[in-house]
Coordinates of C-alpha atoms and ligand atoms in Angstrom, one line a residue:
X123 CA 0.0 0.1 0.0
X124 CA 1.3 3.4 -0.6
X125 CA 1.5 6.5 1.2
X126 CA -0.9 7.8 -1.2
X127 CA -3.4 5.2 -1.3
X128 CA -3.1 5.6 2.4
X129 CA -3.9 9.2 2.4
X130 CA -6.7 8.5 -0.5
X131 CA -8.2 6.5 1.8
X132 CA -8.3 8.5 5.1
X133 CA -9.6 11.4 3.1
X134 CA -12.7 9.4 1.7
X135 CA -13.2 7.9 5.0
X136 CA -12.9 11.9 6.4
X137 CA -15.4 12.6 3.9
X138 CA -17.8 9.8 5.0
X139 CA -17.9 11.0 7.9
X140 CA -18.3 14.6 7.1
X141 CA -21.6 14.0 5.0
X142 CA -23.1 11.2 7.9
X143 CA -22.3 14.1 10.5
X144 CA -23.7 16.8 8.0
X145 CA -26.7 14.9 7.5
X146 CA -27.0 14.0 11.1
X147 CA -26.6 17.9 11.7
X148 CA -29.1 18.6 9.1
X149 CA -31.7 16.7 10.8
X150 CA -31.3 17.4 14.0
X151 CA -31.3 21.4 13.2
X152 CA -34.4 20.3 11.0
X153 CA -35.7 18.7 13.7
X154 CA -35.3 21.3 16.4
X155 CA -36.2 24.0 14.0
X156 CA -39.2 22.0 14.0
X157 CA -39.7 21.8 17.7
X158 CA -39.2 25.4 18.4
X159 CA -42.0 26.4 15.9
X160 CA -44.0 23.9 17.5
X161 CA -43.3 25.4 20.9
X162 CA -43.9 29.0 19.6
X163 CA -47.0 27.8 18.2
X164 CA -48.5 26.1 21.2
X165 CA -47.2 29.0 23.9
X166 CA -49.4 31.2 21.4
X167 CA -52.5 29.0 21.8
X168 CA -51.9 28.5 24.8
X169 CA -51.7 32.6 25.1
X170 CA -55.1 32.9 23.0
X171 CA -56.7 30.4 25.1
X172 CA -55.6 32.5 28.1
X173 CA -57.2 35.7 26.0
X174 CA -61.0 33.0 25.6
X175 CA -63.6 35.1 26.9
X176 CA -61.5 37.9 28.6
X177 CA -60.9 41.6 26.8
X178 CA -57.7 41.7 25.6
X179 CA -57.7 45.4 26.4
X180 CA -57.4 44.4 30.0
X181 CA -55.0 41.5 29.3
X182 CA -52.9 42.9 32.1
X183 CA -54.9 40.4 34.5
X184 CA -53.8 37.8 32.8
X185 CA -49.8 38.5 32.6
X186 CA -48.9 36.9 35.4
X187 CA -49.7 33.6 33.5
X188 CA -46.6 34.8 31.1
X189 CA -44.5 35.7 34.0
X190 CA -42.6 32.2 33.2
X191 CA -42.3 32.9 29.6
X192 CA -38.7 32.1 29.4
X193 CA -37.1 32.3 27.0
X194 CA -40.2 33.5 25.0
X195 CA -41.2 37.0 24.5
X196 CA -45.1 37.1 24.3
X197 CA -46.3 40.3 23.0
X198 CA -50.2 41.5 22.8
X199 CA -50.7 44.1 19.8
X200 CA -53.6 46.1 18.6
X201 CA -54.2 47.6 15.4
X202 CA -55.0 51.0 15.8
X203 CA -55.5 54.0 13.2
X204 CA -52.0 54.9 13.4
X205 CA -50.5 51.1 13.3
X206 CA -50.0 49.1 16.2
X207 CA -49.5 49.4 19.7
X208 CA -48.1 46.9 21.8
X209 CA -50.4 46.8 25.2
X210 CA -48.7 44.0 26.6
X211 CA -45.1 43.1 26.5
X212 CA -43.6 40.2 28.5
X213 CA -40.3 42.3 28.3
X214 CA -42.3 45.9 28.8
X215 CA -41.1 46.8 25.4
X216 CA -44.5 48.3 24.8
X217 CA -43.1 51.0 22.0
X218 CA -40.7 48.4 19.8
X219 CA -41.9 46.2 17.1
X220 CA -45.5 47.5 16.5
X221 CA -44.8 48.2 12.9
X222 CA -43.7 44.5 12.2
X223 CA -44.3 42.6 9.0
X224 CA -45.2 39.6 11.4
X225 CA -48.7 41.1 11.9
X226 CA -49.2 42.3 8.3
X227 CA -52.4 40.0 7.3
X228 CA -50.6 38.0 4.8
X229 CA -48.1 36.8 7.7
X230 CA -50.3 35.9 10.5
X231 CA -50.2 32.6 11.7
X232 CA -46.5 32.4 10.3
X233 CA -42.9 32.3 11.4
X234 CA -40.7 35.4 10.5
X235 CA -37.2 35.7 11.2
X236 CA -36.0 39.8 11.4
X237 CA -33.8 41.8 13.1
X238 CA -35.3 42.9 16.2
X239 CA -35.4 46.1 18.4
X240 CA -32.9 44.5 20.7
X241 CA -30.3 44.5 17.4
X242 CA -30.3 40.9 16.9
X243 CA -32.2 38.0 15.0
X244 CA -35.9 37.0 16.8
X245 CA -38.0 34.7 15.3
X246 CA -42.0 35.8 15.1
X247 CA -44.9 34.3 14.8
X248 CA -48.2 36.3 15.4
X249 CA -52.0 34.9 15.7
X250 CA -55.2 36.9 15.8
X251 CA -57.4 36.3 18.9
X252 CA -59.9 34.7 17.7
X253 CA -63.1 37.0 19.9
X254 CA -62.0 40.4 18.3
X255 CA -58.8 40.2 15.3
X256 CA -58.0 43.6 16.0
X257 CA -55.7 41.8 18.9
X258 CA -52.3 40.1 18.0
X259 CA -50.9 37.9 20.4
X260 CA -47.4 37.6 19.2
X261 CA -44.5 34.8 20.6
X262 CA -41.0 35.5 19.8
X263 CA -38.3 33.9 20.6
X264 CA -34.1 35.1 20.0
X265 CA -32.9 33.1 16.5
X266 CA -29.7 31.8 18.5
X267 CA -31.7 30.7 21.5
X268 CA -33.8 28.7 18.5
X269 CA -30.3 27.3 16.9
X270 CA -27.9 27.0 20.3
X271 CA -28.4 23.5 20.8
X272 CA -28.1 22.8 16.8
X273 CA -24.8 25.0 16.7
X274 CA -23.9 23.3 20.0
X275 CA -24.0 20.2 17.9
X276 CA -22.3 21.3 15.5
X277 CA -19.2 22.3 17.2
X278 CA -18.9 18.9 19.7
X279 CA -19.8 17.4 16.6
X280 CA -17.3 19.0 15.1
X281 CA -14.7 17.9 17.6
X282 CA -15.4 14.5 17.7
X283 CA -15.2 14.0 14.0
X284 CA -11.6 15.5 13.7
X285 CA -10.6 13.5 17.1
X286 CA -12.1 10.1 15.3
X287 CA -10.4 11.7 12.0
X288 CA -7.2 12.7 13.7
X289 CA -7.1 9.1 15.5
X290 CA -8.1 7.4 12.2
X291 CA -5.0 8.8 10.5
X292 CA -2.8 8.4 13.2
X293 CA -4.1 4.8 13.4
X294 CA -3.4 4.1 9.5
X295 CA -0.1 6.2 9.2
X296 CA 1.1 3.8 12.2
X297 CA -0.2 0.6 10.5
X298 CA 1.2 1.3 7.4
X299 CA 4.8 2.2 9.4
X300 CA 4.7 -1.0 10.5
X301 CA 3.4 -3.5 7.3
X302 CA 6.3 -1.4 5.6
X303 CA 9.4 -1.7 7.9
X304 CA 10.6 -5.0 7.1
X305 CA 10.7 -4.2 3.7
X306 CA 12.3 -0.5 4.8
X307 CA 14.7 -2.9 6.5
X308 CA 15.4 -5.1 3.4
X309 CA 15.9 -2.4 1.5
X310 CA 18.3 -0.7 3.3
X311 CA 20.4 -4.3 3.2
X312 CA 20.2 -4.2 -0.4
X313 CA 21.2 0.0 -0.7
X314 CA 24.3 -1.3 2.1
X315 CA 25.2 -4.0 0.2
X316 CA 25.2 -2.2 -3.1
X317 CA 27.3 0.6 -1.3
X318 CA 25.1 3.2 -0.2
X319 CA 25.5 4.7 2.8
X320 CA 23.7 3.6 5.4
X321 CA 21.4 6.4 5.7
X322 CA 20.4 6.5 2.1
X323 CA 16.9 5.9 2.4
X324 CA 16.4 8.7 5.3
X325 CA 13.7 8.6 7.6
X326 CA 10.7 8.5 5.1
X327 CA 9.0 5.6 5.1
X328 CA 7.2 6.2 1.7
X329 CA 6.7 3.8 -0.2
X330 CA 7.9 5.0 -3.4
X331 CA 11.2 6.3 -1.8
X332 CA 11.2 2.4 -1.3
X333 CA 10.7 1.9 -4.5
X334 CA 13.0 4.5 -5.8
X335 CA 15.6 2.8 -3.3
X336 CA 14.9 -0.6 -5.1
X337 CA 15.2 0.7 -8.6
X338 CA 18.7 2.1 -7.7
X339 CA 20.2 -1.1 -5.7
X340 CA 18.9 -3.0 -8.8
X341 CA 20.2 -1.1 -11.3
X342 CA 23.4 -0.8 -9.2
X343 CA 23.0 -4.8 -8.7
X344 CA 22.6 -4.8 -12.9
X345 CA 25.8 -3.3 -12.6
X346 CA 27.8 -5.1 -10.5
X347 CA 26.4 -8.4 -12.2
X348 CA 27.8 -7.1 -15.5
X349 CA 31.3 -5.8 -14.0
X350 CA 31.0 -9.7 -12.5
X351 CA 30.4 -11.4 -15.8
X352 CA 33.0 -9.1 -17.7
X353 CA 35.9 -9.7 -14.7
X354 CA 34.4 -13.7 -15.0
X355 CA 34.8 -13.2 -19.5
X356 CA 38.6 -11.7 -18.3
X357 CA 40.1 -14.4 -16.5
X358 CA 38.3 -16.9 -18.9
X359 CA 40.0 -15.0 -21.4
X360 CA 43.3 -15.2 -19.6
X361 CA 42.6 -18.5 -18.2
X362 CA 42.2 -19.4 -21.9
X363 CA 45.0 -18.2 -23.3
X364 CA 47.3 -19.4 -21.4
X365 CA 50.1 -22.0 -22.5
X366 CA 49.5 -24.6 -20.1
X367 CA 46.8 -26.5 -19.0
X368 CA 45.3 -25.3 -16.1
X369 CA 42.7 -27.3 -14.3
X370 CA 41.3 -27.3 -10.9
X371 CA 39.4 -30.2 -8.3
X372 CA 37.5 -29.7 -6.3
X373 CA 37.8 -31.5 -2.3
X374 CA 35.4 -34.5 -3.8
X375 CA 37.6 -34.8 -6.8
X376 CA 35.4 -33.1 -9.4
X377 CA 37.0 -30.9 -12.3
X378 CA 35.5 -27.5 -11.3
X379 CA 38.0 -25.3 -13.7
X380 CA 39.3 -26.8 -17.0
X381 CA 41.0 -24.2 -19.6
X382 CA 41.2 -24.1 -23.7
X383 CA 44.8 -25.9 -23.3
X384 CA 43.7 -28.5 -20.7
X385 CA 41.2 -29.5 -23.2
X386 CA 43.7 -30.1 -25.7
X387 CA 45.8 -31.5 -23.7
X388 CA 43.2 -34.2 -22.6
X389 CA 40.8 -34.3 -25.4
X390 CA 37.9 -33.8 -23.4
X391 CA 35.8 -30.0 -23.9
X392 CA 35.3 -27.7 -20.7
X393 CA 31.5 -28.7 -20.7
X394 CA 32.4 -32.2 -21.1
X395 CA 35.2 -32.4 -18.0
X396 CA 33.6 -30.2 -15.6
X397 CA 31.6 -31.7 -12.5
X398 CA 33.3 -34.6 -13.6
X399 CA 35.9 -37.0 -11.7
X400 CA 39.0 -35.8 -12.6
X401 CA 40.1 -39.8 -12.7
X402 CA 38.2 -39.8 -16.5
X403 CA 41.6 -37.5 -18.1
X404 CA 43.8 -40.9 -17.6
X405 CA 46.7 -39.2 -17.0
X406 CA 48.4 -42.3 -15.4
X407 CA 48.8 -43.6 -12.2
X408 CA 51.6 -41.1 -10.9
X409 CA 48.9 -38.1 -11.8
X410 CA 46.3 -39.7 -9.6
X411 CA 48.6 -40.4 -7.1
X412 CA 49.5 -36.6 -6.5
X413 CA 46.1 -35.2 -6.6
X414 CA 45.0 -37.4 -4.7
X415 CA 47.8 -36.8 -2.4
X416 CA 47.8 -32.8 -2.3
X417 CA 44.2 -33.1 -1.7
X418 CA 44.4 -35.0 1.6
X419 CA 47.2 -33.4 2.6
X420 CA 46.1 -30.4 1.8
X421 CA 50.0 -29.2 0.7
X422 CA 51.4 -28.6 -2.4
X423 CA 52.8 -31.0 -4.2
X424 CA 56.3 -31.4 -6.0
X425 CA 56.9 -31.0 -9.8
X426 CA 56.2 -34.4 -11.8
X427 CA 56.6 -35.5 -15.4
X428 CA 53.9 -37.6 -17.0
X429 CA 53.7 -39.0 -20.8
X430 CA 50.5 -38.5 -23.0
X431 CA 50.2 -39.4 -26.5
X432 CA 53.9 -40.0 -26.9
X433 CA 54.5 -36.9 -25.2
X434 CA 56.0 -35.4 -22.3
X435 CA 53.9 -33.2 -19.4
X436 CA 55.6 -31.5 -16.2
X437 CA 52.9 -30.9 -13.5
X438 CA 52.1 -29.3 -11.0
X439 CA 50.2 -29.5 -8.1
X440 CA 48.7 -26.9 -6.1
X441 CA 46.7 -27.3 -2.6
X442 CA 43.8 -24.9 -2.9
X443 CA 42.3 -23.6 0.3
X444 CA 38.9 -20.9 -0.2
X445 CA 37.7 -21.2 3.1
X446 CA 34.4 -19.5 1.5
X447 CA 33.9 -21.3 -1.5
X448 CA 32.2 -24.7 -0.5
X449 CA 33.7 -26.8 -3.1
X450 CA 37.4 -25.5 -2.8
X451 CA 38.0 -25.2 0.9
X452 CA 39.8 -28.5 0.1
X453 CA 41.0 -28.3 -3.5
X454 CA 43.7 -28.9 -6.0
X455 CA 44.7 -26.7 -8.9
X456 CA 46.8 -28.5 -11.3
X457 CA 49.2 -26.7 -13.9
X458 CA 50.1 -29.1 -17.0
X459 CA 53.1 -27.9 -19.5
X460 CA 53.8 -29.6 -22.7
X461 CA 58.0 -30.1 -22.0
X462 CA 58.5 -32.5 -25.2
X463 CA 60.6 -30.0 -26.7
X464 CA 62.8 -29.3 -23.4
X465 CA 63.2 -32.6 -22.5
X466 CA 64.1 -34.1 -26.2
X467 CA 66.3 -30.3 -26.5
X468 CA 68.3 -32.2 -22.9
X469 CA 68.4 -35.2 -24.7
X470 CA 69.7 -34.3 -28.0
X471 CA 72.2 -32.4 -25.7
X472 CA 73.2 -35.4 -23.8
X473 CA 73.3 -37.4 -27.3
X474 CA 75.3 -34.8 -29.0
X475 CA 78.1 -35.1 -26.6
X476 CA 78.0 -38.6 -26.2
X477 CA 77.5 -39.2 -30.4
X478 CA 80.4 -36.4 -30.3
X479 CA 82.8 -38.3 -28.6
X480 CA 82.2 -41.2 -30.0
X481 CA 81.8 -39.9 -33.4
X482 CA 85.3 -38.2 -32.6
X483 CA 87.2 -41.1 -30.9
X484 CA 86.7 -43.2 -34.2
X485 CA 88.9 -41.9 -36.5
X486 CA 91.3 -41.0 -33.4
X487 CA 91.6 -44.2 -32.8
X488 CA 92.4 -45.4 -36.3
X489 CA 95.2 -42.0 -36.7
X490 CA 96.4 -43.3 -33.4
X491 CA 96.7 -46.5 -34.4
X492 CA 98.3 -46.2 -37.9
X493 CA 101.1 -44.2 -35.7
X494 CA 101.6 -46.4 -32.9
X495 CA 102.4 -48.8 -35.7
X496 CA 105.2 -46.7 -37.3
X497 CA 106.8 -45.7 -34.1
X498 CA 107.0 -49.7 -33.0
X499 CA 108.0 -50.5 -36.5
X500 CA 105.6 -52.4 -37.5
X501 CA 105.1 -50.9 -40.5
X502 CA 108.4 -51.7 -42.8
X503 CA 107.7 -51.3 -46.2
X504 CA 107.2 -48.5 -47.9
X505 CA 104.1 -48.6 -49.0
X506 CA 103.0 -49.7 -45.7
X507 CA 103.9 -46.8 -44.6
X508 CA 102.7 -44.7 -46.9
X509 CA 99.4 -46.3 -46.8
X510 CA 99.0 -45.9 -43.0
X511 CA 99.8 -41.7 -43.7
X512 CA 97.2 -41.5 -46.1
X513 CA 94.7 -43.4 -43.4
X514 CA 96.3 -40.6 -40.8
X515 CA 95.3 -37.7 -43.4
X516 CA 91.7 -39.7 -44.4
X517 CA 90.5 -40.1 -40.8
X518 CA 92.5 -36.3 -40.0
X519 CA 90.1 -35.1 -42.2
X520 CA 87.4 -36.5 -41.1
X521 CA 87.8 -35.5 -37.7
X522 CA 88.4 -31.7 -39.3
X523 CA 85.2 -32.3 -41.2
X524 CA 83.2 -33.4 -38.4
X525 CA 84.4 -30.8 -36.4
X526 CA 83.7 -28.3 -38.6
X527 CA 80.0 -29.7 -39.2
X528 CA 79.9 -29.1 -35.4
X529 CA 81.0 -25.6 -35.2
X530 CA 78.8 -24.9 -37.8
X531 CA 75.9 -26.5 -36.0
X532 CA 76.8 -24.4 -33.0
X533 CA 76.9 -21.2 -34.8
X534 CA 73.5 -21.8 -36.2
X535 CA 72.3 -22.8 -32.6
X536 CA 73.7 -19.7 -30.9
X537 CA 72.2 -17.4 -33.8
X538 CA 75.2 -16.0 -34.7
X539 CA 74.9 -13.1 -37.2
X540 CA 75.7 -13.6 -41.1
X541 CA 76.1 -11.4 -43.5
X542 CA 72.9 -11.7 -45.6
X543 CA 72.7 -10.8 -49.9
X544 CA 71.2 -11.8 -52.5
X545 CA 72.0 -15.0 -53.9
X546 CA 71.6 -16.3 -57.0
X547 CA 70.7 -20.3 -56.3
X548 CA 71.1 -21.8 -59.8
X549 CA 75.0 -20.5 -60.6
X550 CA 75.9 -21.3 -57.2
X551 CA 74.2 -25.1 -57.9
X552 CA 76.3 -25.3 -61.1
X553 CA 79.6 -23.9 -59.4
X554 CA 79.2 -26.4 -56.3
X555 CA 78.5 -29.3 -59.3
X556 CA 81.8 -28.7 -60.8
X557 CA 83.6 -28.4 -57.6
X558 CA 82.0 -32.2 -57.3
X559 CA 82.7 -33.5 -60.7
X560 CA 85.3 -35.8 -60.1
X561 CA 82.7 -37.3 -57.4
X562 CA 80.2 -37.6 -59.9
X563 CA 82.6 -38.5 -62.7
X564 CA 83.8 -41.2 -60.4
X565 CA 79.8 -42.9 -59.3
X566 CA 78.9 -42.5 -63.4
X567 CA 75.9 -40.8 -62.0
X568 CA 74.3 -38.5 -64.5
X569 CA 73.2 -35.1 -63.9
X570 CA 69.5 -33.5 -65.1
X571 CA 69.2 -30.3 -64.5
X572 CA 66.3 -27.8 -64.6
X573 CA 67.9 -24.8 -63.6
X574 CA 66.2 -21.3 -63.6
X575 CA 67.2 -17.6 -62.1
X576 CA 66.4 -18.2 -58.6
X577 CA 67.1 -15.4 -56.0
X578 CA 67.3 -15.4 -51.8
X579 CA 68.1 -12.7 -49.8
X580 CA 70.8 -14.9 -47.5
X581 CA 74.3 -15.5 -46.1
X582 CA 75.6 -17.0 -49.6
X583 CA 77.4 -19.8 -46.9
X584 CA 74.6 -21.3 -45.6
X585 CA 73.1 -21.6 -49.2
X586 CA 75.6 -23.5 -50.6
X587 CA 75.7 -25.6 -47.5
X588 CA 72.4 -26.3 -48.1
X589 CA 72.5 -27.3 -51.7
X590 CA 76.0 -29.0 -51.2
X591 CA 75.1 -31.3 -48.4
X592 CA 72.2 -32.4 -50.6
X593 CA 73.9 -33.2 -53.8
X594 CA 76.5 -34.7 -52.0
X595 CA 74.1 -37.3 -50.5
X596 CA 73.0 -37.4 -53.9
X597 CA 75.7 -38.5 -55.0
X598 CA 76.7 -41.1 -52.0
X599 CA 73.5 -42.3 -51.5
X600 CA 73.0 -43.2 -55.2
X601 CA 73.4 -46.3 -56.9
X602 CA 76.3 -46.7 -59.7
X603 CA 75.1 -44.8 -63.3
X604 CA 72.4 -43.1 -61.1
X605 CA 71.0 -40.1 -62.2
X606 CA 70.4 -36.6 -59.6
X607 CA 67.4 -34.1 -60.6
X608 CA 67.7 -30.9 -60.0
X609 CA 65.0 -28.7 -60.5
X610 CA 63.8 -24.9 -59.8
X611 CA 60.3 -23.4 -59.5
X612 CA 61.4 -19.7 -58.7
X613 CA 57.1 -19.3 -58.7
X614 CA 56.2 -21.4 -56.7
X615 CA 59.5 -20.6 -54.6
X616 CA 60.6 -24.4 -54.3
X617 CA 63.8 -26.3 -55.8
X618 CA 64.0 -30.4 -55.7
X619 CA 67.0 -32.3 -55.4
X620 CA 65.7 -36.3 -56.4
X621 CA 68.2 -39.2 -57.0
X622 CA 67.4 -42.5 -57.5
X623 CA 69.7 -43.9 -55.3
X624 CA 69.4 -46.7 -52.1
X625 CA 65.7 -44.6 -50.7
X626 CA 65.2 -44.2 -47.0
X627 CA 62.5 -46.3 -45.0
X628 CA 59.8 -45.1 -43.9
X629 CA 60.6 -45.5 -40.2
X630 CA 63.8 -43.1 -40.9
X631 CA 62.2 -40.6 -42.3
X632 CA 61.4 -38.7 -39.4
X633 CA 64.6 -39.3 -37.5
X634 CA 67.4 -37.8 -40.5
X635 CA 67.9 -34.6 -39.8
X636 CA 68.9 -35.7 -36.1
X637 CA 72.1 -35.1 -35.0
X638 CA 74.8 -37.9 -35.8
X639 CA 71.5 -40.0 -36.9
X640 CA 72.7 -41.9 -39.9
X641 CA 70.9 -44.7 -41.2
X642 CA 72.6 -48.2 -40.9
X643 CA 70.5 -50.2 -43.4
X644 CA 72.9 -51.3 -46.0
X645 CA 76.7 -52.8 -46.4
X646 CA 77.0 -50.0 -49.3
X647 CA 76.2 -47.3 -46.4
X648 CA 78.8 -48.9 -44.4
X649 CA 81.3 -48.0 -46.8
X650 CA 80.2 -44.4 -47.4
X651 CA 81.7 -41.7 -45.1
X652 CA 79.9 -39.3 -43.3
X653 CA 79.2 -36.9 -40.2
X654 CA 75.3 -37.4 -39.7
X655 CA 75.7 -33.7 -39.4
X656 CA 74.6 -32.3 -42.7
X657 CA 70.5 -33.1 -42.6
X658 CA 70.9 -31.5 -38.6
X659 CA 72.8 -28.8 -40.5
X660 CA 70.0 -28.0 -43.1
X661 CA 67.3 -28.2 -40.9
X662 CA 68.9 -25.3 -38.6
X663 CA 69.8 -23.2 -41.7
X664 CA 66.4 -23.4 -43.0
X665 CA 64.5 -22.3 -39.1
X666 CA 67.1 -19.4 -39.2
X667 CA 65.6 -18.6 -42.8
X668 CA 62.1 -19.6 -42.2
X669 CA 62.8 -22.2 -44.8
X670 CA 61.2 -25.8 -45.3
X671 CA 63.0 -28.9 -46.0
X672 CA 61.1 -32.1 -47.0
X673 CA 61.5 -35.7 -48.3
X674 CA 59.9 -37.9 -49.7
X675 CA 61.4 -41.2 -50.4
X676 CA 60.4 -44.9 -51.7
X677 CA 62.7 -47.3 -50.3
X678 CA 65.1 -48.9 -52.7
X679 CA 64.6 -46.9 -55.8
X680 CA 65.1 -43.2 -54.8
X681 CA 65.0 -39.8 -52.4
X682 CA 63.8 -36.4 -53.3
X683 CA 64.5 -33.5 -51.0
X684 CA 62.3 -30.0 -51.4
X685 CA 63.2 -26.9 -50.6
X686 CA 60.4 -24.3 -50.2
X687 CA 61.9 -20.7 -49.6
Ligands
ADP805 P1 76.0 -38.1 -43.7 O1 77.2 -37.6 -43.1 O2 75.3 -39.5 -43.1 O3 75.3 -38.2 -44.8 P2 73.2 -36.6 -43.5 O4 72.9 -35.9 -42.1 O5 73.5 -35.7 -44.8 O6 74.5 -37.1 -42.9 O7 72.7 -37.7 -43.4 C1 71.8 -38.3 -42.4 C2 71.2 -39.7 -43.2 O8 70.1 -39.7 -44.1 C3 72.2 -40.2 -43.9 O9 73.6 -41.9 -43.2 C4 71.5 -41.5 -44.5 O10 71.3 -42.7 -44.2 C5 70.6 -40.6 -45.6 N1 70.4 -39.9 -46.0 C6 70.6 -38.7 -47.0 N2 70.8 -38.2 -48.1 C7 69.8 -39.3 -48.6 C8 69.9 -39.5 -49.8 N3 70.1 -39.0 -50.7 N4 69.5 -41.2 -50.1 C9 69.3 -42.4 -49.2 N5 69.6 -41.7 -47.6 C10 69.8 -40.7 -47.4

């Protein structure tokens, strides 16, 4: 109920009361008027009767009869040639009122109200003496006497009515306040929560004020909800942009947070994973054991690695403790990082040292062997000595070549700055082929060239290394009388180097670019010299310039390397 409604109701109530009072007053007034008139009439009748059979002129004899007329004034009036004369007046006012209108023939027997000689309104009623119509008996009474009862009624009635109306309004207002109080208290609380000062609503209990406040609170809350949603979106965006998988598990093992990377790693969408037991992730026993331990002991766990789908992930389990969030009172947050590359790099580095030592040890052992044999005089003939020197030089060259390749890789890995310039590849290839001519002839290899002008902006030495390694391999791993085709497609941005050699089995294709990796698959290869670093160098150079190197091979038939610049 609004305040306006209450006021309206009180006004209606007061109006009804007023109407009732006025009608009561009117009725009372009319009744009291009638009673007064009746009294006057009866007084005059009595007066008439008293004069019955008497001479009005000797009315004085009966005057004592009217002594007790009280508030009524009784006059005996006679009509004379000059007008009217008061013969007798209960108040001894013999001269006054003699010309009064109530004595006019048309007014006789009627109630007439006029100003009296006393100066205030009187009600007059005159009748003829039946015996002698020249005599009048007139009864009058002051109008105030006639209306005093009504006036009193009006005064006291109004007073009672005012008290009644006032009480009603006070009662209604209190009742209204009492009914509105709980609502007001709630709104005060909401206002407080929405960040308004505690006296924001003021003293007013008006519902419209409260409604306004509710409006304000609701728009404030709307704003806060929008802000919260924005914050949530922001947090989600941050979580989803993480390169690590992040998930949170509640005390009872339910997944309560699952970012985009977690979806990628574990193969479940956020919707599929949320509220499910974390065991569905099938991340292995180690993972479950660590999470379980963290949930139980409520302590951060240690880093550990897990293997999934051939990749290595480092996991970090942290205890969550949000006492105000039921499911996170004893939860766990899990950060999962793909460390496959890092772990591989560590392995590659370890392998590299092992391999490098091994690869260097082989020629060194051979060199030492020949030198010892010379030193110990085991080689006696000039041919034997000659052979020992030749082999020593060969092994030393191999070592030099290997060390040079290792230095190249190290230089490429460290990102050492090189001089980039315009390099025309077809001319470069022709120069490499010229240098390798003896080797080509020795292996009876024919060359098929489809050369076109092909420009790149790079270090000449780097591009030379790519093609000298590819062509060298195409010669080394070719069959006798085999063929090498080199084709350039500057428009499409690629160059192919194909051979009709021994080919590479499928299972080795992904590994030939690793350092020191050599396919050990045939007797022929055992006789082929190499460091196992050539393709690793090519891979590094391609990475440096953003090129791509691809290989296609059919075992026993030949291999094609495609360089995309
Ligand atoms: P290597 O010094 O042994 O030639 P590379 O890194 O150049 O080292 O090559 C790695 C391995 O890849 C080689 O040992 C060989 O087994 C294989 N390979 C490379 N090129 C060819 C090719 N054209 N045909 C067949 N096998 C090849």
